[in-house]
Each structure stands twice: as structure tokens, then as C-alpha cells.
Coordinates of C-alpha atoms and ligand atoms in Angstrom, one line a residue:
X253 CA 9.7 17.4 25.3
X254 CA 9.2 13.7 25.9
X255 CA 7.3 11.9 23.1
X256 CA 4.4 11.2 25.3
X257 CA 3.7 14.7 25.9
X258 CA 3.8 15.6 22.1
X259 CA 1.1 13.1 21.4
X260 CA -1.8 14.5 19.7
X261 CA -3.8 11.3 18.7
X262 CA -5.4 8.5 20.4
X263 CA -5.8 6.6 17.4
X264 CA -4.1 6.3 14.2
X265 CA -5.2 5.1 10.7
X266 CA -2.1 3.9 8.8
X267 CA -1.1 1.9 5.8
X268 CA 0.9 -1.1 5.8
X269 CA 4.4 -0.1 5.4
X270 CA 4.3 3.5 6.7
X271 CA 7.3 5.2 7.1
X272 CA 8.8 6.8 10.3
X273 CA 7.9 10.0 9.3
X274 CA 4.2 9.5 8.2
X275 CA 3.7 7.7 11.5
X276 CA 5.0 10.6 13.4
X277 CA 3.0 13.1 11.5
X278 CA -0.2 10.9 12.3
X279 CA 0.8 10.8 15.9
X280 CA 1.6 14.6 16.0
X281 CA 5.1 14.1 17.2
X282 CA 8.4 15.0 16.0
X283 CA 10.1 12.7 13.5
X284 CA 13.3 12.7 15.7
X285 CA 11.3 11.9 18.8
X286 CA 10.0 8.9 17.2
X287 CA 13.2 8.0 15.9
X288 CA 14.4 8.1 19.4
X289 CA 11.6 6.0 20.9
X290 CA 12.2 3.4 18.5
X291 CA 15.9 3.6 19.1
X292 CA 15.0 2.8 22.7
X293 CA 13.0 0.0 21.8
X294 CA 15.9 -1.6 19.9
X295 CA 14.9 -0.6 16.4
X296 CA 17.2 1.6 14.3
X297 CA 15.3 3.6 11.9
X298 CA 15.7 6.7 9.9
X299 CA 12.6 9.1 9.4
X300 CA 12.3 7.8 5.6
X301 CA 12.5 4.0 6.5
X302 CA 9.3 1.8 6.4
X303 CA 8.4 0.2 9.5
X304 CA 6.9 -3.6 9.6
X305 CA 3.3 -3.7 10.8
X306 CA 4.4 -5.4 14.0
X307 CA 6.8 -2.6 14.9
X308 CA 4.0 -0.3 14.4
X309 CA 1.9 -2.0 16.5
X310 CA 4.5 -2.4 19.3
X311 CA 5.3 1.5 19.4
X312 CA 1.7 2.4 19.3
X313 CA 0.7 0.3 22.0
X314 CA 3.6 1.5 24.1
X315 CA 2.5 5.0 23.6
X316 CA -1.3 3.9 24.2
X317 CA -2.5 5.0 20.9
X318 CA -4.8 2.6 19.1
X319 CA -3.6 1.8 15.5
X320 CA -5.8 0.5 12.5
X321 CA -4.2 -0.8 9.3
X322 CA -6.2 0.6 6.5
X323 CA -6.6 -1.7 3.5
X324 CA -5.3 -0.6 0.2
X325 CA -9.2 -0.3 -0.8
X326 CA -10.1 1.6 2.1
X327 CA -7.2 4.2 1.4
X328 CA -7.9 4.5 -2.2
X329 CA -11.4 3.9 -2.9
X330 CA -13.1 4.7 0.3
X331 CA -15.2 2.3 2.2
X332 CA -17.2 -0.2 0.1
X333 CA -21.0 -0.1 0.3
X334 CA -22.4 -3.6 0.8
X335 CA -23.7 -5.3 -2.4
X336 CA -27.5 -5.1 -2.7
X337 CA -29.1 -8.7 -3.1
X338 CA -31.7 -7.4 -5.7
X339 CA -28.9 -5.9 -8.0
X340 CA -27.2 -9.5 -8.1
X341 CA -27.5 -11.6 -11.3
X342 CA -26.3 -14.9 -12.1
X343 CA -22.7 -15.0 -13.6
X344 CA -20.9 -18.1 -15.6
X345 CA -18.5 -20.3 -13.3
X346 CA -14.8 -19.8 -13.7
X347 CA -12.7 -23.3 -14.2
X348 CA -9.4 -24.1 -13.6
X349 CA -7.6 -27.3 -15.0
X350 CA -5.1 -28.8 -12.8
X351 CA -3.3 -32.2 -12.6
X352 CA 0.0 -34.1 -13.1
X353 CA 2.3 -33.4 -16.0
X354 CA 1.4 -35.3 -19.2
X355 CA -2.2 -36.2 -17.8
X356 CA -3.6 -34.1 -20.7
X357 CA -4.5 -30.6 -19.1
X358 CA -3.4 -28.8 -22.3
X359 CA -5.0 -31.3 -24.8
X360 CA -8.3 -31.4 -22.6
X361 CA -8.4 -27.4 -22.7
X362 CA -7.8 -27.2 -26.5
X363 CA -10.7 -30.0 -26.9
X364 CA -13.1 -28.3 -24.7
X365 CA -12.6 -25.1 -26.8
X366 CA -12.8 -26.8 -30.0
X367 CA -16.1 -28.3 -29.0
X368 CA -17.8 -24.8 -28.8
X369 CA -19.9 -24.4 -31.8
X370 CA -20.2 -20.6 -31.4
X371 CA -16.6 -19.7 -31.7
X372 CA -16.2 -22.4 -34.0
X373 CA -18.9 -21.1 -36.5
X374 CA -17.4 -17.4 -36.0
X375 CA -14.5 -18.6 -37.8
X376 CA -12.2 -16.5 -35.6
X377 CA -8.6 -17.5 -35.2
X378 CA -8.5 -18.9 -31.6
X379 CA -5.8 -17.2 -29.4
X380 CA -4.5 -18.3 -26.2
X381 CA -5.1 -15.1 -24.1
X382 CA -5.1 -17.0 -20.9
X383 CA -8.8 -17.5 -20.5
X384 CA -11.7 -18.5 -22.8
X385 CA -15.5 -18.9 -22.7
X386 CA -17.6 -21.6 -24.3
X387 CA -21.3 -22.0 -24.5
X388 CA -22.8 -25.4 -23.5
X389 CA -26.7 -25.7 -23.8
X390 CA -26.9 -22.0 -23.9
X391 CA -24.9 -21.5 -20.8
X392 CA -21.7 -19.9 -20.6
X393 CA -18.4 -21.5 -18.9
X394 CA -15.0 -19.4 -18.4
X395 CA -12.2 -21.6 -18.5
X396 CA -8.6 -20.5 -17.3
X397 CA -6.2 -21.5 -19.8
X398 CA -3.0 -21.6 -18.3
X399 CA -3.2 -25.2 -16.8
X400 CA -1.4 -26.4 -13.8
X401 CA -1.4 -25.6 -10.1
X402 CA 1.5 -23.1 -10.4
X403 CA -0.6 -20.6 -12.1
X404 CA -3.5 -21.5 -9.5
X405 CA -0.8 -20.9 -6.4
X406 CA 0.7 -17.8 -8.1
X407 CA -2.7 -16.2 -8.1
X408 CA -3.6 -17.1 -4.6
X409 CA -0.4 -15.8 -3.3
X410 CA -1.3 -12.4 -4.6
X411 CA -4.6 -13.0 -2.7
X412 CA -6.5 -13.5 -5.8
X413 CA -9.4 -16.1 -5.9
X414 CA -10.6 -16.4 -9.4
X415 CA -11.5 -20.2 -9.7
X416 CA -15.1 -21.4 -8.7
X417 CA -14.5 -25.1 -9.9
X418 CA -11.5 -26.9 -10.4
X419 CA -11.0 -29.8 -12.5
X420 CA -8.9 -32.3 -11.8
X421 CA -7.2 -34.3 -14.5
X422 CA -6.0 -37.8 -13.9
X423 CA -4.8 -40.2 -16.5
X424 CA -6.6 -43.4 -16.2
X425 CA -3.6 -45.3 -17.2
X426 CA -1.2 -43.5 -14.8
X427 CA -3.3 -42.7 -11.8
X428 CA -2.7 -40.3 -9.0
X429 CA 0.9 -38.9 -9.2
X430 CA 2.7 -36.2 -7.0
X431 CA 1.1 -33.2 -8.7
X432 CA -2.2 -34.8 -8.7
X433 CA -1.9 -34.7 -4.8
X434 CA -0.5 -31.3 -4.8
X435 CA -3.5 -30.1 -7.0
X436 CA -5.9 -31.7 -4.5
X437 CA -4.2 -30.0 -1.6
X438 CA -4.3 -26.5 -3.5
X439 CA -8.1 -26.9 -4.4
X440 CA -8.8 -27.9 -0.8
X441 CA -6.8 -25.2 0.7
X442 CA -8.6 -22.6 -1.4
X443 CA -12.0 -24.4 -0.5
X444 CA -12.6 -24.8 -4.1
X445 CA -14.9 -27.9 -5.2
X446 CA -13.3 -30.4 -7.4
X447 CA -14.6 -32.2 -10.5
X448 CA -12.2 -35.1 -11.6
X449 CA -11.7 -35.8 -15.2
X450 CA -10.4 -39.4 -15.5
X451 CA -8.6 -38.8 -18.9
X452 CA -7.0 -40.8 -21.6
X453 CA -9.8 -43.3 -21.3
X454 CA -9.3 -44.5 -24.7
X455 CA -5.8 -45.7 -24.0
X456 CA -5.1 -49.6 -23.3
X457 CA -4.6 -50.0 -19.7
X458 CA -7.0 -47.2 -18.6
X459 CA -8.6 -48.3 -15.2
X460 CA -11.0 -45.8 -13.9
X461 CA -11.9 -47.7 -11.0
X462 CA -8.2 -47.7 -9.8
X463 CA -8.1 -44.0 -10.2
X464 CA -11.2 -43.8 -8.0
X465 CA -9.7 -46.0 -5.3
X466 CA -6.3 -44.0 -5.3
X467 CA -8.4 -40.6 -4.9
X468 CA -10.3 -42.0 -2.1
X469 CA -7.2 -42.2 -0.1
X470 CA -6.6 -38.5 -0.6
X471 CA -10.4 -37.8 0.6
X472 CA -11.4 -37.4 -2.9
X473 CA -14.4 -39.6 -2.9
X474 CA -16.4 -40.4 -6.1
X475 CA -20.2 -40.5 -5.9
X476 CA -20.4 -43.9 -6.9
X477 CA -17.8 -44.7 -3.9
X478 CA -20.2 -43.0 -1.4
X479 CA -18.6 -39.4 -1.7
X480 CA -19.7 -36.1 -3.2
X481 CA -17.1 -35.6 -5.8
X482 CA -18.2 -36.0 -9.3
X483 CA -16.0 -37.9 -11.7
X484 CA -16.3 -38.3 -15.4
X485 CA -14.5 -40.6 -17.8
X486 CA -13.1 -38.5 -20.6
X487 CA -10.7 -38.6 -23.7
X488 CA -9.3 -35.3 -24.8
X489 CA -8.0 -37.3 -27.8
X490 CA -11.3 -38.8 -28.9
X491 CA -13.4 -36.1 -27.2
X492 CA -15.4 -38.8 -25.5
X493 CA -17.1 -37.6 -22.4
X494 CA -16.5 -33.9 -22.9
X495 CA -20.0 -33.2 -23.0
X496 CA -20.8 -35.1 -19.7
X497 CA -17.7 -33.4 -18.0
X498 CA -19.2 -29.8 -19.0
X499 CA -22.7 -30.7 -17.7
X500 CA -21.0 -31.8 -14.3
X501 CA -19.3 -28.7 -14.2
X502 CA -22.5 -26.7 -14.8
X503 CA -24.3 -28.7 -12.1
X504 CA -21.3 -27.9 -9.5
X505 CA -21.8 -24.4 -10.7
X506 CA -25.4 -24.3 -9.9
X507 CA -24.7 -25.6 -6.3
X508 CA -22.4 -22.3 -5.6
X509 CA -25.4 -19.9 -6.8
X510 CA -22.6 -17.6 -8.5
X511 CA -23.7 -14.1 -8.5
X512 CA -22.4 -10.7 -9.3
X513 CA -23.9 -7.0 -10.0
X514 CA -23.2 -6.3 -13.7
X515 CA -24.5 -2.6 -13.3
X516 CA -21.6 -0.9 -11.8
X517 CA -17.9 0.2 -12.7
X518 CA -15.9 -3.0 -13.2
X519 CA -13.4 -4.8 -11.0
X520 CA -11.5 -8.1 -11.3
X521 CA -8.5 -9.8 -11.7
X522 CA -5.3 -9.8 -14.2
X523 CA -5.1 -13.4 -15.6
X524 CA -2.1 -12.6 -17.7
X525 CA -0.2 -9.9 -19.3
X526 CA 2.9 -9.4 -21.4
X527 CA 4.6 -6.7 -23.3
X528 CA 3.8 -6.7 -27.1
X529 CA 6.2 -5.1 -29.4
X530 CA 3.6 -3.3 -31.4
X531 CA 0.8 -2.9 -28.8
X532 CA 2.6 -2.2 -25.9
X533 CA 1.3 -3.9 -22.4
X534 CA -1.4 -6.4 -23.2
X535 CA -3.4 -7.8 -20.4
X536 CA -6.2 -10.3 -20.0
X537 CA -8.6 -9.3 -17.5
X538 CA -11.4 -11.5 -15.6
X539 CA -14.2 -9.4 -14.9
X540 CA -15.7 -10.3 -11.3
X541 CA -18.2 -7.5 -11.0
X542 CA -19.7 -4.8 -13.1
X543 CA -19.4 -4.2 -16.7
X544 CA -16.0 -3.3 -18.5
X545 CA -16.3 -1.0 -21.4
X546 CA -13.9 0.1 -24.1
X547 CA -12.7 3.5 -23.0
X548 CA -12.8 2.9 -19.2
X549 CA -10.0 4.2 -16.9
X550 CA -8.2 1.5 -15.3
X551 CA -5.6 0.7 -12.2
X552 CA -4.5 -2.6 -12.2
X553 CA -1.8 -3.3 -9.8
X554 CA 0.9 -0.8 -10.2
X555 CA -0.3 -0.1 -13.7
X556 CA -2.9 2.4 -15.1
X557 CA -4.4 3.6 -18.4
X558 CA -7.6 4.1 -20.5
X559 CA -8.7 0.9 -22.4
X560 CA -7.9 1.8 -26.0
X561 CA -9.4 -1.7 -27.5
X562 CA -10.8 -4.8 -26.2
X563 CA -10.5 -8.2 -27.6
X564 CA -12.1 -11.6 -26.9
X565 CA -10.4 -15.1 -27.2
X566 CA -11.0 -15.2 -31.0
X567 CA -9.5 -11.8 -31.5
X568 CA -12.6 -10.1 -32.3
X569 CA -13.0 -6.5 -30.8
X570 CA -15.7 -6.2 -28.1
X571 CA -17.3 -3.1 -26.7
X572 CA -18.1 -4.4 -23.1
X573 CA -17.6 -7.5 -20.9
X574 CA -19.8 -8.6 -17.9
X575 CA -19.0 -10.8 -15.0
X576 CA -16.9 -13.8 -15.6
X577 CA -15.8 -12.5 -18.9
X578 CA -12.2 -12.4 -20.0
X579 CA -11.0 -10.1 -22.3
X580 CA -7.6 -8.8 -23.6
X581 CA -7.1 -5.1 -23.1
X582 CA -4.6 -2.7 -24.5
X583 CA -4.0 0.8 -23.0
X584 CA -2.3 0.1 -19.9
X585 CA 1.0 2.2 -19.1
X586 CA 3.1 -0.8 -18.0
X587 CA 2.7 -4.8 -17.6
X588 CA 0.6 -5.7 -14.4
X589 CA 1.1 -9.1 -12.7
X590 CA -1.0 -12.1 -13.1
X591 CA -3.3 -12.1 -9.9
X592 CA -3.4 -8.2 -9.5
X593 CA -6.6 -6.6 -9.1
X594 CA -7.8 -4.2 -11.5
X595 CA -10.7 -1.4 -10.7
X596 CA -12.5 1.1 -13.0
X597 CA -12.3 4.6 -11.7
X598 CA -13.5 8.0 -12.8
X599 CA -10.5 10.1 -13.6
X600 CA -7.2 9.5 -15.5
X601 CA -5.6 11.8 -12.7
X602 CA -6.9 9.5 -9.9
X603 CA -5.9 6.2 -11.7
X604 CA -2.1 7.4 -12.1
X605 CA -2.0 8.6 -8.5
X606 CA -3.0 5.4 -7.0
X607 CA -1.0 3.5 -9.5
X608 CA 2.2 5.5 -8.5
X609 CA 1.6 5.4 -4.9
X610 CA 1.2 1.8 -5.1
X611 CA 4.4 1.6 -6.9
X612 CA 6.3 3.5 -4.2
X613 CA 4.8 1.7 -1.1
X614 CA 5.6 -1.9 -2.9
X615 CA 9.4 -0.9 -3.2
X616 CA 9.3 0.0 0.5
X617 CA 7.3 -2.8 1.7
X618 CA 9.6 -5.0 0.1
X619 CA 12.4 -3.7 2.1
X620 CA 10.2 -3.8 5.5
X621 CA 8.6 -7.1 5.7
X622 CA 7.7 -9.9 3.3
X623 CA 7.9 -13.2 4.8
X624 CA 5.4 -16.1 5.6
X625 CA 4.6 -16.9 9.1
X626 CA 7.0 -18.6 11.5
X627 CA 6.2 -20.4 14.2
X628 CA 7.7 -17.8 16.6
X629 CA 5.7 -15.2 14.6
X630 CA 2.5 -17.1 15.3
X631 CA 3.2 -17.3 19.1
X632 CA 3.6 -13.4 19.1
X633 CA 0.5 -13.1 17.3
X634 CA -1.4 -15.3 19.7
X635 CA -0.1 -13.3 22.6
X636 CA -1.2 -10.0 20.9
X637 CA -4.6 -11.7 20.3
X638 CA -4.8 -11.7 16.8
X639 CA -4.1 -15.2 15.0
X640 CA -7.0 -17.7 14.8
X641 CA -5.7 -20.5 12.7
X642 CA -2.2 -21.9 12.3
X643 CA -1.9 -23.8 8.8
X644 CA 0.2 -26.7 8.9
X645 CA 1.8 -29.1 6.3
X646 CA 2.9 -32.3 7.5
X647 CA 5.4 -34.6 5.8
X648 CA 6.7 -37.7 7.5
X649 CA 8.9 -40.8 6.7
X650 CA 5.8 -43.0 7.1
X651 CA 2.3 -42.6 6.7
X652 CA 1.6 -43.8 10.4
X653 CA 3.7 -41.1 11.7
X654 CA 1.9 -38.4 9.6
X655 CA -1.4 -39.6 10.5
X656 CA -0.5 -39.9 14.2
X657 CA 0.7 -36.3 14.1
X658 CA -2.4 -34.9 12.3
X659 CA -4.6 -36.7 15.0
X660 CA -2.7 -35.3 17.7
X661 CA -2.8 -31.9 16.4
X662 CA -6.2 -31.9 15.7
X663 CA -7.1 -33.1 19.0
X664 CA -5.7 -30.0 20.8
X665 CA -7.8 -28.5 23.3
X666 CA -7.9 -24.8 22.4
X667 CA -10.2 -22.0 22.8
X668 CA -9.9 -19.5 20.1
X669 CA -7.0 -20.8 18.2
X670 CA -7.2 -23.6 15.6
X671 CA -4.8 -25.8 13.9
X672 CA -5.6 -26.7 10.2
X673 CA -3.8 -29.3 8.5
X674 CA -3.5 -28.2 4.9
X675 CA -1.9 -31.2 3.7
X676 CA -0.1 -34.2 4.8
X677 CA 2.0 -36.7 2.9
X678 CA 4.9 -39.0 3.1
X679 CA 8.5 -38.5 1.8
X680 CA 11.0 -35.7 1.4
X681 CA 9.7 -32.1 1.4
X682 CA 9.1 -31.1 -2.1
X683 CA 9.0 -27.8 -4.1
X684 CA 5.4 -28.2 -4.3
X685 CA 5.3 -28.5 -0.5
X686 CA 7.2 -25.3 -0.1
X687 CA 5.1 -23.4 -2.6
X688 CA 1.9 -24.7 -0.9
X689 CA 3.3 -23.4 2.4
X690 CA 4.0 -19.9 0.8
X691 CA 0.5 -19.8 -0.8
X692 CA -1.5 -20.8 2.1
X693 CA 0.7 -19.1 4.7
X694 CA 1.5 -22.4 6.5
X695 CA 4.5 -23.8 8.5
X696 CA 5.8 -27.5 7.5
X697 CA 6.2 -29.8 10.2
X698 CA 8.6 -32.4 9.0
X699 CA 9.0 -35.7 11.0
X700 CA 12.2 -37.5 10.1
X701 CA 12.4 -36.1 6.6
X702 CA 14.2 -33.1 4.9
X703 CA 14.0 -30.9 2.0
X704 CA 15.1 -32.3 -1.4
X705 CA 17.5 -29.9 -3.5
X706 CA 14.8 -27.9 -5.2
X707 CA 12.6 -27.6 -2.3
X708 CA 15.6 -26.2 -0.4
X709 CA 16.0 -23.4 -2.9
X710 CA 12.2 -22.8 -2.6
X711 CA 12.4 -22.7 1.2
X712 CA 15.4 -20.4 1.3
X713 CA 13.5 -17.9 -1.3
X714 CA 10.3 -17.7 0.6
X715 CA 11.6 -18.0 4.3
X716 CA 9.0 -20.7 4.7
X717 CA 9.3 -21.9 8.3
X718 CA 10.3 -25.7 8.4
X719 CA 10.2 -27.5 11.6
X720 CA 12.0 -30.8 11.9
X721 CA 11.4 -33.3 14.3
X722 CA 12.3 -36.9 15.1
X723 CA 10.1 -37.5 18.2
X724 CA 6.3 -37.1 17.6
X725 CA 5.5 -35.5 21.1
X726 CA 8.2 -33.0 20.7
X727 CA 6.3 -31.8 17.6
X728 CA 3.0 -31.7 19.4
X729 CA 4.4 -30.0 22.2
X730 CA 6.1 -27.3 20.1
X731 CA 2.9 -26.4 18.3
X732 CA 0.8 -26.8 21.5
X733 CA 3.1 -24.2 23.0
X734 CA 2.9 -21.9 19.8
X735 CA -0.7 -22.0 19.5
X736 CA -1.4 -21.4 23.3
X737 CA 0.9 -18.2 23.0
X738 CA 3.7 -19.8 25.3
X739 CA 7.2 -19.1 24.8
X740 CA 9.5 -21.8 23.2
X741 CA 11.7 -23.7 25.7
X742 CA 14.9 -22.3 26.6
X743 CA 17.0 -25.2 24.7
X744 CA 16.1 -25.9 21.3
X745 CA 17.8 -28.0 18.7
X746 CA 19.6 -26.1 15.8
X747 CA 20.9 -27.4 12.6
X748 CA 24.5 -26.3 12.1
X749 CA 25.2 -27.9 8.8
X750 CA 25.3 -30.6 6.3
X751 CA 27.9 -32.8 4.7
X752 CA 27.5 -35.1 1.8
X753 CA 29.0 -38.5 1.7
X754 CA 31.6 -39.0 -1.4
X755 CA 33.5 -41.9 -0.5
X756 CA 33.5 -44.8 2.1
X757 CA 36.7 -46.3 3.5
X758 CA 37.1 -49.4 5.5
X759 CA 39.9 -48.6 7.8
X760 CA 41.6 -51.9 9.6
X761 CA 40.3 -52.1 13.1
X762 CA 38.9 -48.9 13.1
X763 CA 35.8 -49.5 11.1
X764 CA 34.5 -47.0 8.5
X765 CA 35.3 -43.8 7.8
X766 CA 33.4 -41.6 5.3
X767 CA 34.9 -39.2 3.0
X768 CA 32.6 -36.0 3.1
X769 CA 32.2 -32.7 1.5
X770 CA 30.6 -29.8 3.7
X771 CA 28.0 -28.6 1.6
X772 CA 26.2 -26.1 4.0
X773 CA 27.2 -24.5 7.2
X774 CA 29.8 -26.2 9.3
X775 CA 30.2 -29.4 11.4
X776 CA 31.7 -29.6 14.8
X777 CA 32.9 -32.6 16.3
X778 CA 30.8 -32.8 19.2
X779 CA 27.6 -32.2 17.1
X780 CA 25.0 -34.8 16.8
X781 CA 24.6 -36.4 13.5
X782 CA 21.4 -37.7 11.5
X783 CA 22.0 -39.6 8.6
X784 CA 19.8 -38.8 5.6
X785 CA 19.0 -41.0 2.6
X786 CA 16.6 -39.4 -0.2
X787 CA 15.1 -36.8 2.2
X788 CA 14.5 -39.4 4.9
X789 CA 16.2 -39.5 8.3
X790 CA 17.5 -43.2 8.8
X791 CA 19.9 -43.2 11.7
X792 CA 20.8 -40.8 14.6
X793 CA 24.3 -41.2 15.9
X794 CA 27.4 -39.1 17.1
X795 CA 30.6 -38.7 15.5
X796 CA 33.7 -41.0 16.7
X797 CA 36.1 -39.0 14.7
X798 CA 36.2 -35.7 12.6
X799 CA 39.4 -35.4 10.4
X800 CA 41.1 -33.1 7.9
X801 CA 43.6 -35.0 6.0
X802 CA 45.4 -37.0 9.0
X803 CA 44.6 -34.5 11.6
X804 CA 41.8 -34.4 14.1
X805 CA 39.8 -31.3 14.1
X806 CA 37.0 -29.5 16.1
X807 CA 35.3 -28.0 13.0
X808 CA 35.1 -27.9 9.4
X809 CA 33.4 -25.3 7.2
X810 CA 31.3 -25.3 4.1
X811 CA 33.3 -26.1 0.9
X812 CA 35.8 -28.2 2.7
X813 CA 36.4 -32.0 2.6
X814 CA 36.7 -34.0 5.8
X815 CA 36.6 -37.4 7.0
X816 CA 33.9 -38.5 9.7
X817 CA 33.6 -41.5 11.5
X818 CA 30.3 -42.5 13.3
X819 CA 30.0 -44.2 16.7
X820 CA 27.4 -46.7 15.9
X821 CA 25.7 -46.4 12.3
X822 CA 28.0 -48.0 9.9
X823 CA 25.6 -48.8 6.8
X824 CA 26.3 -45.5 5.2
X825 CA 26.3 -45.2 1.4
X826 CA 27.8 -42.6 -1.0
X827 CA 25.1 -39.9 -1.7
X828 CA 23.9 -40.1 1.9
X829 CA 23.7 -36.7 3.7
X830 CA 24.8 -36.0 7.4
X831 CA 22.9 -33.3 9.1
X832 CA 24.9 -31.9 12.2
X833 CA 22.9 -30.4 15.0
X834 CA 23.4 -29.0 18.3
X835 CA 21.3 -28.0 21.2
X836 CA 21.2 -24.3 21.7
X837 CA 19.8 -21.8 24.2
X838 CA 17.1 -19.8 22.9
X839 CA 17.6 -16.2 23.5
X840 CA 14.6 -14.5 24.8
X841 CA 13.8 -11.1 23.7
Ligands
GDP2062 P1 -0.4 -31.8 -19.9 O1 1.2 -31.7 -19.5 O2 -1.2 -32.2 -18.7 O3 -0.9 -30.5 -20.4 O4 -0.5 -32.9 -20.9 P2 -0.7 -32.7 -22.6 O5 -2.2 -32.3 -22.6 O6 0.5 -31.9 -23.1 O7 -0.9 -34.2 -23.1 C1 0.4 -35.0 -22.6 C2 0.3 -36.2 -23.8 O8 -0.7 -37.0 -23.6 C3 0.0 -35.8 -25.1 O9 1.1 -36.3 -26.0 C4 -1.2 -35.7 -25.7 O10 -1.5 -36.0 -26.8 C5 -1.8 -37.1 -24.9 N1 -3.0 -37.1 -24.3 C6 -3.6 -36.2 -23.6 N2 -4.8 -36.7 -23.4 C7 -5.1 -37.9 -23.9 C8 -6.2 -38.7 -24.2 O11 -7.4 -38.5 -23.7 N3 -6.0 -39.7 -24.9 C9 -4.7 -40.2 -25.4 N4 -4.7 -41.5 -26.1 N5 -3.7 -39.4 -25.3 C10 -4.0 -38.0 -24.6
MG2063 MG1 0.4 -28.9 -20.7

């Protein structure tokens, strides 16, 4: 019987990562029939195999069946009732400290903690559990104690937004540095308000005005410069200015009117977790809603268990924890991941089931699909009518190009789809750019620049889409097309390989020949060549010769040496990279 005649459902509710067999059940068709159908669509899959969301959508559409992807929460815990306004109570702000290395994040976190009279008086031994609370003028502030934006992005990559206010630490004697800029981008992408701590004000050469001026260039404008970003001069060493900083943080928090309902079972996020030899899995949980109690039954990511004991940051046992309170708990059966959501549930059996199902699903999903957006995927999503924003990170060789590109992209006239520039900058693509792209689901548009070595690894690992251009209007056209859901042009440039220049020879009458090693892909005689120095394109050319030893060759593969001559550009230096590219016809599916 044809699959269409077997169909028993007009609408199915499935989880992301559903297997062929499970989908067939929901549709009311035989597994084999669905396997056959998928095969006809060009998708080879067995009954036990997990399908990507996209495939599920396509096959359901083809069968005329509506599909709804259940969120994990909907499936496991039922549909959530909306929070009732009269049950909400104010909660303390949760603060993360970010900034460039050595600008004083760690010392500042320690200094803030030591100003806390209450924990000081208790005489407890301070412990680093990943977060702590202090009291200032009778009000509580929670600090996430793992500084740096790596922690921040790791959380965000897992869909966790725990930070209410970001303190950006900038050393007054050093000014805005690469990680300062990255931290700004991260905070902005997450729409978290920034408070700037201009640190090391005690040091000779401290120049807070210069720091403010530099920050202005990154759209972080101090109040006394006409902007709305509070900036406080501090010294983590002498503790000067710390009281002011805390006051300003509380003022920012007031503007946010942070609230939560403490009178329900708790949920929140895992801030940190590790395996302790004596106590087993130990996790620091940040309560975001409800009240967490000793004896509660938890699911945290793929872990579950009953809380045997809870501790605060001073190592004291606590019986319960209200919203914004971090506590260290023991009793979980495995180590959850930072950023995982946790929830309190009624029964141990239920917690175990949920955790086990999640583990199984995670394993399957890893196989099915786990890649950030590419421009092509975005185009298909627009065609299907379900993408609203294309996030873009712009990197260019000079700031003029970056700005021109940004202006043009923001000016694109579009109805429902929007382009958002998450960050823009000058110079080679960094590891930080790649991480930001992954965390904010962005593509990187690179104009005359390339990834540095560290960034390369990160890009390969995460599958972030990097689009390189040397003509601005081509970049704009490409993106405009994608955003309008139009297909890519039939021809497109493809990088086929990369060589590193190891030696430069002057050959009588023939000009220069460059001794090279092919480090990626391959080079072919007819390929176009771009000369890249420190991540920036400095010339475009063609080869005048490609040789192995004395012989002219058509191509040279990765791991082999070769001699290359260029038609025009001769000012090549050892360490330069040649990128070989060809124009290829794009296959249309
Ligand atoms: P992080 O890498 O941002 O965590 O920076 P650290 O907190 O480790 O600080 C880097 C160095 O700067 C350390 O030697 C600190 O003692 C020093 N430092 C941090 N803050 C201050 C400050 O306000 N004044 C002075 N003089 N030194 C500081
Ligand atoms: Mg540090």
C-alpha cells in the first residue's frame, strides 16, 4: 500500500532528533514505507536512525502532514502555566565579570568578596564554587566567579542566560584590548547591560579618560561623555572605588526590575560541576525561580538525583536557596555540564526517566545534526518562511570597508527578514570571532581577511560559516540574495588550497620564484592566487609557473613542496600564504 494511503495523522508532534521508526509510528505508517519514501527523496536512513529537523519537515510537508517540534520542556514537564504577576518578588541581580586577560578580573572578584562584612564575620573558609553572594547596604548581589567571556559564551551556547549585568574590567594603564572588544560584543549580543570598571587606577600611567574615549569607539559611551554606560574608577588592589561600583551595579539592577516567584519548586542553571573523589558529583546551581530545598529531587541536564546536602560559598550547610542564590549540591548521579538547566520534580522515578531519555536523545542528536547556521541553510529557512534574523559578524582589512559593509547590510530593504550585525572589526578572524559566531548563531563575513591559525581550528570544529570576499558589492549581493530566500548564483568562488611561502629565490631573467609547502587542500596551475600576510589579503594574482623540482606540473597536493611564480606581484615575503581559488559551478538540488 502506498505510504499516502497508510497515513493516519494530519498533524504530528515530535521531538527534535526523532528516529525514522518513531516518526512512522506517529504518522501511522509502516517503518519500511517511510524508509522507502525517504530513499525516494534521496535520504538513506534505517528505521533506528535519527532524522534532522529539516528532513522531518520536508518529508512531512511532502506528505501533507503538519509537524510541530515539541520542546524538551513541553514533552517532559507539560505546558507551562504563565507566571502570575502577584506571585513575583524582587530577586538579586546576577553579575558576570568580563575583560581582557590581566586587567584584574580575578583580583576584583576576590576584592569584592572580601568587602562582604557578613561572610567575613561568619569566619567561614571562602571557597570557589563558581558563584558567590555579597551584601551591600542590606541588598544582595550574586557574582559568577568564573571570570572571562569563555564562561559566558559556554553558557550562552547552551541556551543559558544567567547574567543580568556584566562588569567590563578595563585596566586604566592598558586600555581597550582585543578581549575587551570581544567582551563588549558578547554582552551586546546577549543584550546584557554593561557597567565598566576602570581598574588599576592606583597604577602610574592610569588614564581613565583615554579608556572612556577608546570605549566610545565601540559604542560603549560613558555618562559623562553623553552616553548611558556607567563607568567607575576602581583599584582591585587598594579596594578604592569598590563601594561605588557595587552601588552602580545595584542601580542598574533596579532599572531591570528583576523578579521571580520563590514559592514553587525550583529551577535554574548549573554554573559549575565536577567530580569530587569523596563526595561524588558536585554541582553549583544558580536558582532562577522557586526555592531549592535539601531533599529535593532534581533533573540537571542528563543527570538526576536527590539533594543530600547543600552548601553556600563559605562551606556552611544550607537548608534552602531562593532565586539568584548559588548553592553547591551533592547527590546527583553524574556530573552535569555548566549551562545545563535543572528542575525539581516530584518523583525519583520520573527524574531518572527524563535524564535517561535525554542521554539517549543527546547521543542520537549528535549524529543527526549539530552545526551552526550557514548562509545556504538560512536561504532555505527563509524560503520555508521561518527565519527572521540573520546574524552577521564583519571582519575587514580596514575599518572603512567594515563600516561600508555594515551600512550597506543594515540598509537592505526587507520585509520580514532582518540582518543584525553582532560585531564588526578589523584584522584577521580570531578564535574569539569564531566562538562568538557559534554562540550567537552568526555567519562571519570576511572582507580581504582570513582566519588566523587558532581560529581555523575553531571554525573547523564548529562548522561556523565564513564567507570571504574581495569586492564589497559581491558580499552585499550574496547576503541580500540569502535574506530574500533566493538561490545562490550558478557560479561561485571556491578556495581549493593554501600554501605557505618558505623561501624566496631570485631567478635570472625569470624574476622571483617562491618555494612553498602546500598546507591545505591542493593548488592547481590555473587557479587564482591571493597573497595573504598576517591574515590580510595584500594582493590578487595568477600563477606564472607551478613546479615540483624542475618539472612543470598541473597540481600539487597537501604535504608537498612546490615552486610558484606569480604573474605580477613580486613583493612576497617568507611566511606569506597563497590562497588558491577557482570558480566553480554551484550544484542546484
Ligand atoms: P585577570 O587575568 O583579568 O583575572 O587579572 P588578575 O586579577 O589575575 O590580575 C592581573 C595582575 O594585575 C595581577 O598581578 C594583579 O595583582 C594585578 N592587578 C589587578 N588589579 C589591580 C589593581 O587595581 N592595581 C594594581 N596595581 N594591580 C592590579
Ligand atoms: Mg583571572
